[in-house]
Amino acid sequence: EAGVAQSPRYKIIEKRQSVAFWCNPISGHATLYWYQQILGQGPKLLIQFQNNGVVDDSQLPKDRFSAERLKGVDSTLKIQPAKLEDSAVYLCASSSPRGGNTIYFGEGSWLTVV
Amino acid sequence: GDSVTQMEGPVTLSEEAFLTINCTYTATGYPSLFWYVQYPGEGLQLLLKATKADDKGSNKGFEATYRKETTSFHLEKGSVQVSDSAVYFCALAPLAAGNKLTFGGGTRVLVKP
């Protein structure tokens, strides 16, 4: 079974530029998550989708971050404009009740803002 | 709100040594508890979990017991290998929070030959 796919793996941008990350969850997983992991810290949930609806986006900085999952499968996370403090690893994850709701993570997209 | 506190690293050990990583939590009710591991250059992987008090999760020689009375979920392994070098994260998910994970800050473990 293929895991959670993310791209790009690495991205370096200048502050005030924009960036987008893509995620394809495990096939059949209705729940998709985006986490932000700043170096030396644990991951923090940004947004959670159930199919194409948002379940929790309480910690998403909505003035600059947006995310969508239009067809209930893959998802895109966008940052515009980026700030230096957005430098982090952006982790996508998915889960399904059939899998005991275990959350499976992708390898992450490493963002450096200079 | 919910929170997880785990011992800061790095923890440096020799091969075959005993490993303990302390984890305590604050949460309303009785959350599920998890240990995730992140090997260099890889994503987070679920190592083990426990869903109720006194449950013991185990995997790859690692164990952790859900202790409600001390709100703890310490990770242990009796004999570590170089391949266990990684960052370990303790996490919780409240039953009523839609499977939302709250993580601790992570503990880096380095095992030397």
mmCIF file of C-alpha atoms in Angstrom:
data_model
loop_
_atom_site.group_PDB
_atom_site.id
_atom_site.type_symbol
_atom_site.label_atom_id
_atom_site.label_comp_id
_atom_site.label_asym_id
_atom_site.label_seq_id
_atom_site.Cartn_x
_atom_site.Cartn_y
_atom_site.Cartn_z
ATOM 1 C CA GLU A 1 0.000 0.000 0.000
ATOM 2 C CA ALA A 2 1.414 3.370 -0.998
ATOM 3 C CA GLY A 3 1.998 5.826 1.815
ATOM 4 C CA VAL A 4 1.216 9.519 2.053
ATOM 5 C CA ALA A 5 2.909 11.350 -0.815
ATOM 6 C CA GLN A 6 4.106 14.925 -0.547
ATOM 7 C CA SER A 7 5.847 17.352 -2.870
ATOM 8 C CA PRO A 8 8.103 19.173 -3.148
ATOM 9 C CA ARG A 9 10.448 17.696 -0.543
ATOM 10 C CA TYR A 10 12.499 20.869 -0.250
ATOM 11 C CA LYS A 11 11.802 24.496 -1.062
ATOM 12 C CA ILE A 12 13.750 27.685 -0.460
ATOM 13 C CA ILE A 13 11.984 31.004 -1.047
ATOM 14 C CA GLU A 14 12.464 34.628 -0.124
ATOM 15 C CA LYS A 15 10.198 36.316 2.394
ATOM 16 C CA ARG A 16 7.021 37.745 0.919
ATOM 17 C CA GLN A 17 7.033 35.126 -1.851
ATOM 18 C CA SER A 18 4.409 32.412 -2.094
ATOM 19 C CA VAL A 19 4.728 28.622 -1.958
ATOM 20 C CA ALA A 20 2.386 25.673 -2.354
ATOM 21 C CA PHE A 21 2.688 22.130 -1.057
ATOM 22 C CA TRP A 22 0.811 19.140 -2.386
ATOM 23 C CA CYS A 23 -0.308 16.011 -0.579
ATOM 24 C CA ASN A 24 -1.874 12.761 -1.744
ATOM 25 C CA PRO A 25 -3.147 10.687 1.192
ATOM 26 C CA ILE A 26 -3.311 6.928 1.467
ATOM 27 C CA SER A 27 -6.018 5.597 -0.828
ATOM 28 C CA GLY A 28 -9.409 5.538 0.854
ATOM 29 C CA HIS A 29 -8.418 7.726 3.803
ATOM 30 C CA ALA A 30 -11.175 10.286 4.320
ATOM 31 C CA THR A 31 -9.335 12.323 6.959
ATOM 32 C CA LEU A 32 -6.375 14.453 5.940
ATOM 33 C CA TYR A 33 -4.203 16.640 8.170
ATOM 34 C CA TRP A 34 -1.563 19.305 7.680
ATOM 35 C CA TYR A 35 0.942 19.778 10.510
ATOM 36 C CA GLN A 36 3.702 22.332 10.890
ATOM 37 C CA GLN A 37 6.932 21.184 12.573
ATOM 38 C CA ILE A 38 9.374 23.925 13.475
ATOM 39 C CA LEU A 39 12.936 22.738 14.082
ATOM 40 C CA GLY A 40 13.330 21.356 17.595
ATOM 41 C CA GLN A 41 9.594 21.270 18.300
ATOM 42 C CA GLY A 42 6.801 18.776 17.988
ATOM 43 C CA PRO A 43 4.362 18.993 15.087
ATOM 44 C CA LYS A 44 1.412 21.353 15.444
ATOM 45 C CA LEU A 45 -1.898 20.761 13.663
ATOM 46 C CA LEU A 46 -2.729 23.455 11.115
ATOM 47 C CA ILE A 47 -5.862 22.026 9.527
ATOM 48 C CA GLN A 48 -7.885 18.823 9.436
ATOM 49 C CA PHE A 49 -10.201 17.761 6.603
ATOM 50 C CA GLN A 50 -12.899 15.134 6.586
ATOM 51 C CA ASN A 51 -13.418 14.355 2.899
ATOM 52 C CA ASN A 52 -13.561 17.862 1.379
ATOM 53 C CA GLY A 53 -14.855 19.623 4.499
ATOM 54 C CA VAL A 54 -12.788 21.387 7.166
ATOM 55 C CA VAL A 55 -13.052 19.844 10.646
ATOM 56 C CA ASP A 56 -10.535 22.044 12.478
ATOM 57 C CA ASP A 57 -8.542 25.034 11.243
ATOM 58 C CA SER A 58 -8.300 26.854 14.562
ATOM 59 C CA GLN A 59 -4.483 27.063 14.436
ATOM 60 C CA LEU A 60 -4.162 27.992 10.782
ATOM 61 C CA PRO A 61 -2.890 31.587 10.317
ATOM 62 C CA LYS A 62 -5.609 32.478 7.881
ATOM 63 C CA ASP A 63 -4.142 35.811 6.902
ATOM 64 C CA ARG A 64 -1.364 34.012 5.019
ATOM 65 C CA PHE A 65 -2.100 30.272 4.988
ATOM 66 C CA SER A 66 -4.799 28.535 2.992
ATOM 67 C CA ALA A 67 -5.582 24.914 2.284
ATOM 68 C CA GLU A 68 -8.041 23.080 0.115
ATOM 69 C CA ARG A 69 -9.141 19.551 -0.633
ATOM 70 C CA LEU A 70 -11.604 20.150 -3.418
ATOM 71 C CA LYS A 71 -12.369 16.575 -4.487
ATOM 72 C CA GLY A 72 -11.857 14.970 -1.103
ATOM 73 C CA VAL A 73 -8.635 13.251 -2.138
ATOM 74 C CA ASP A 74 -5.434 15.256 -2.570
ATOM 75 C CA SER A 75 -4.815 18.579 -0.884
ATOM 76 C CA THR A 76 -2.799 21.763 -1.336
ATOM 77 C CA LEU A 77 -1.407 24.012 1.386
ATOM 78 C CA LYS A 78 -0.432 27.529 0.328
ATOM 79 C CA ILE A 79 1.504 30.253 2.105
ATOM 80 C CA GLN A 80 1.305 33.796 0.768
ATOM 81 C CA PRO A 81 3.195 35.922 1.641
ATOM 82 C CA ALA A 82 5.781 33.864 3.475
ATOM 83 C CA LYS A 83 7.551 35.103 6.601
ATOM 84 C CA LEU A 84 10.869 34.008 8.052
ATOM 85 C CA GLU A 85 9.067 32.250 10.926
ATOM 86 C CA ASP A 86 7.280 29.992 8.426
ATOM 87 C CA SER A 87 10.516 28.046 7.967
ATOM 88 C CA ALA A 88 9.511 24.553 9.036
ATOM 89 C CA VAL A 89 8.641 21.085 7.834
ATOM 90 C CA TYR A 90 5.054 20.780 6.621
ATOM 91 C CA LEU A 91 3.747 17.307 7.292
ATOM 92 C CA CYS A 92 0.718 15.834 5.633
ATOM 93 C CA ALA A 93 -1.028 12.883 7.252
ATOM 94 C CA SER A 94 -4.123 10.787 6.744
ATOM 95 C CA SER A 95 -6.272 8.329 8.640
ATOM 96 C CA SER A 96 -9.278 6.075 8.279
ATOM 97 C CA PRO A 97 -11.608 4.286 10.689
ATOM 98 C CA ARG A 98 -10.769 1.070 8.805
ATOM 99 C CA GLY A 99 -7.186 1.517 10.003
ATOM 100 C CA GLY A 100 -8.217 2.100 13.590
ATOM 101 C CA ASN A 101 -7.860 5.831 12.990
ATOM 102 C CA THR A 102 -4.088 5.504 13.143
ATOM 103 C CA ILE A 103 -2.551 8.641 11.637
ATOM 104 C CA TYR A 104 0.034 7.988 8.916
ATOM 105 C CA PHE A 105 2.478 10.742 8.024
ATOM 106 C CA GLY A 106 4.255 11.629 4.816
ATOM 107 C CA GLU A 107 7.959 12.457 4.700
ATOM 108 C CA GLY A 108 7.257 16.169 4.831
ATOM 109 C CA SER A 109 8.019 19.254 2.778
ATOM 110 C CA TRP A 110 10.964 21.251 4.142
ATOM 111 C CA LEU A 111 10.523 25.016 3.712
ATOM 112 C CA THR A 112 13.258 27.562 4.255
ATOM 113 C CA VAL A 113 12.315 31.242 4.026
ATOM 114 C CA VAL A 114 15.285 33.588 3.586
ATOM 115 C CA GLY B 1 -5.732 22.960 27.016
ATOM 116 C CA ASP B 2 -4.150 19.616 26.342
ATOM 117 C CA SER B 3 -0.384 19.356 26.535
ATOM 118 C CA VAL B 4 2.421 16.817 26.496
ATOM 119 C CA THR B 5 5.763 17.212 28.252
ATOM 120 C CA GLN B 6 8.686 14.968 27.524
ATOM 121 C CA MET B 7 12.292 14.984 28.645
ATOM 122 C CA GLU B 8 14.632 17.101 26.633
ATOM 123 C CA GLY B 9 17.495 15.528 24.769
ATOM 124 C CA PRO B 10 19.760 14.663 23.401
ATOM 125 C CA VAL B 11 20.035 11.337 25.138
ATOM 126 C CA THR B 12 23.298 9.602 24.314
ATOM 127 C CA LEU B 13 23.660 5.906 25.051
ATOM 128 C CA SER B 14 25.926 3.015 24.254
ATOM 129 C CA GLU B 15 24.617 0.029 22.343
ATOM 130 C CA GLU B 16 22.748 -2.489 24.550
ATOM 131 C CA ALA B 17 22.041 0.141 27.204
ATOM 132 C CA PHE B 18 18.586 0.628 28.748
ATOM 133 C CA LEU B 19 16.548 3.535 27.412
ATOM 134 C CA THR B 20 13.830 5.473 29.202
ATOM 135 C CA ILE B 21 12.152 8.585 27.841
ATOM 136 C CA ASN B 22 9.749 10.253 30.249
ATOM 137 C CA CYS B 23 6.415 11.611 29.048
ATOM 138 C CA THR B 24 3.637 13.211 31.066
ATOM 139 C CA TYR B 25 0.426 14.738 29.823
ATOM 140 C CA THR B 26 -2.395 17.081 30.744
ATOM 141 C CA ALA B 27 -5.785 16.421 29.230
ATOM 142 C CA THR B 28 -9.464 16.398 29.989
ATOM 143 C CA GLY B 29 -10.852 12.911 30.264
ATOM 144 C CA TYR B 30 -9.006 9.844 29.067
ATOM 145 C CA PRO B 31 -7.095 10.406 25.855
ATOM 146 C CA SER B 32 -5.351 7.854 23.689
ATOM 147 C CA LEU B 33 -1.553 8.028 24.009
ATOM 148 C CA PHE B 34 1.069 7.472 21.347
ATOM 149 C CA TRP B 35 4.782 7.315 20.704
ATOM 150 C CA TYR B 36 5.950 8.327 17.251
ATOM 151 C CA VAL B 37 9.510 7.986 15.947
ATOM 152 C CA GLN B 38 11.261 10.066 13.310
ATOM 153 C CA TYR B 39 14.389 8.556 11.792
ATOM 154 C CA PRO B 40 16.836 10.910 10.051
ATOM 155 C CA GLY B 41 15.401 12.188 6.788
ATOM 156 C CA GLU B 42 12.134 10.317 7.200
ATOM 157 C CA GLY B 43 8.583 11.104 8.223
ATOM 158 C CA LEU B 44 6.923 10.334 11.523
ATOM 159 C CA GLN B 45 6.069 6.694 12.133
ATOM 160 C CA LEU B 46 3.750 5.340 14.778
ATOM 161 C CA LEU B 47 5.811 3.267 17.201
ATOM 162 C CA LEU B 48 3.139 2.209 19.686
ATOM 163 C CA LYS B 49 -0.088 3.329 21.293
ATOM 164 C CA ALA B 50 -2.401 2.744 24.250
ATOM 165 C CA THR B 51 -6.046 3.683 24.404
ATOM 166 C CA LYS B 52 -6.993 3.187 28.055
ATOM 167 C CA ALA B 53 -5.543 3.139 31.536
ATOM 168 C CA ASP B 54 -3.096 0.311 32.321
ATOM 169 C CA ASP B 55 -2.827 -0.632 28.649
ATOM 170 C CA LYS B 56 0.694 -1.457 27.525
ATOM 171 C CA GLY B 57 1.745 -0.633 23.995
ATOM 172 C CA SER B 58 4.711 -2.471 22.539
ATOM 173 C CA ASN B 59 6.592 -2.666 19.250
ATOM 174 C CA LYS B 60 10.171 -3.388 18.108
ATOM 175 C CA GLY B 61 11.264 -4.020 21.704
ATOM 176 C CA PHE B 62 9.858 -0.707 22.945
ATOM 177 C CA GLU B 63 7.166 -0.579 25.619
ATOM 178 C CA ALA B 64 5.049 2.088 27.294
ATOM 179 C CA THR B 65 2.293 1.747 29.888
ATOM 180 C CA TYR B 66 -0.646 4.146 30.202
ATOM 181 C CA ARG B 67 -0.569 5.342 33.841
ATOM 182 C CA LYS B 68 -3.671 7.354 34.622
ATOM 183 C CA GLU B 69 -2.728 7.985 38.257
ATOM 184 C CA THR B 70 0.546 9.690 37.279
ATOM 185 C CA THR B 71 -0.659 10.913 33.840
ATOM 186 C CA SER B 72 2.412 9.364 32.298
ATOM 187 C CA PHE B 73 3.367 7.220 29.308
ATOM 188 C CA HIS B 74 7.112 6.602 29.614
ATOM 189 C CA LEU B 75 8.896 4.836 26.754
ATOM 190 C CA GLU B 76 11.369 2.054 27.558
ATOM 191 C CA LYS B 77 13.636 -0.336 25.716
ATOM 192 C CA GLY B 78 15.840 -2.857 27.418
ATOM 193 C CA SER B 79 18.723 -2.990 24.923
ATOM 194 C CA VAL B 80 19.090 -0.270 22.314
ATOM 195 C CA GLN B 81 20.815 -0.585 18.962
ATOM 196 C CA VAL B 82 22.524 1.992 16.774
ATOM 197 C CA SER B 83 19.505 1.792 14.478
ATOM 198 C CA ASP B 84 17.313 3.179 17.291
ATOM 199 C CA SER B 85 18.966 6.571 16.893
ATOM 200 C CA ALA B 86 16.074 8.901 16.097
ATOM 201 C CA VAL B 87 13.783 11.562 17.530
ATOM 202 C CA TYR B 88 10.930 10.209 19.646
ATOM 203 C CA PHE B 89 7.656 12.095 20.110
ATOM 204 C CA CYS B 90 5.016 11.460 22.732
ATOM 205 C CA ALA B 91 1.492 12.486 21.723
ATOM 206 C CA LEU B 92 -2.123 12.350 22.858
ATOM 207 C CA ALA B 93 -5.471 12.396 21.115
ATOM 208 C CA PRO B 94 -8.583 13.170 23.139
ATOM 209 C CA LEU B 95 -11.491 10.895 22.333
ATOM 210 C CA ALA B 96 -13.796 13.804 21.613
ATOM 211 C CA ALA B 97 -11.387 15.825 19.491
ATOM 212 C CA GLY B 98 -11.763 14.137 16.153
ATOM 213 C CA ASN B 99 -8.464 12.293 16.344
ATOM 214 C CA LYS B 100 -6.456 15.512 16.751
ATOM 215 C CA LEU B 101 -2.907 14.775 17.934
ATOM 216 C CA THR B 102 -1.061 17.010 20.402
ATOM 217 C CA PHE B 103 2.683 16.345 20.436
ATOM 218 C CA GLY B 104 5.455 16.839 22.923
ATOM 219 C CA GLY B 105 8.636 18.585 21.869
ATOM 220 C CA GLY B 106 10.514 15.416 20.948
ATOM 221 C CA THR B 107 13.566 13.706 22.432
ATOM 222 C CA ARG B 108 16.598 13.006 20.283
ATOM 223 C CA VAL B 109 18.291 9.693 21.040
ATOM 224 C CA LEU B 110 21.785 8.888 19.828
ATOM 225 C CA VAL B 111 23.080 5.353 20.270
ATOM 226 C CA LYS B 112 26.810 4.883 19.878
ATOM 227 C CA PRO B 113 28.458 1.556 18.949
#
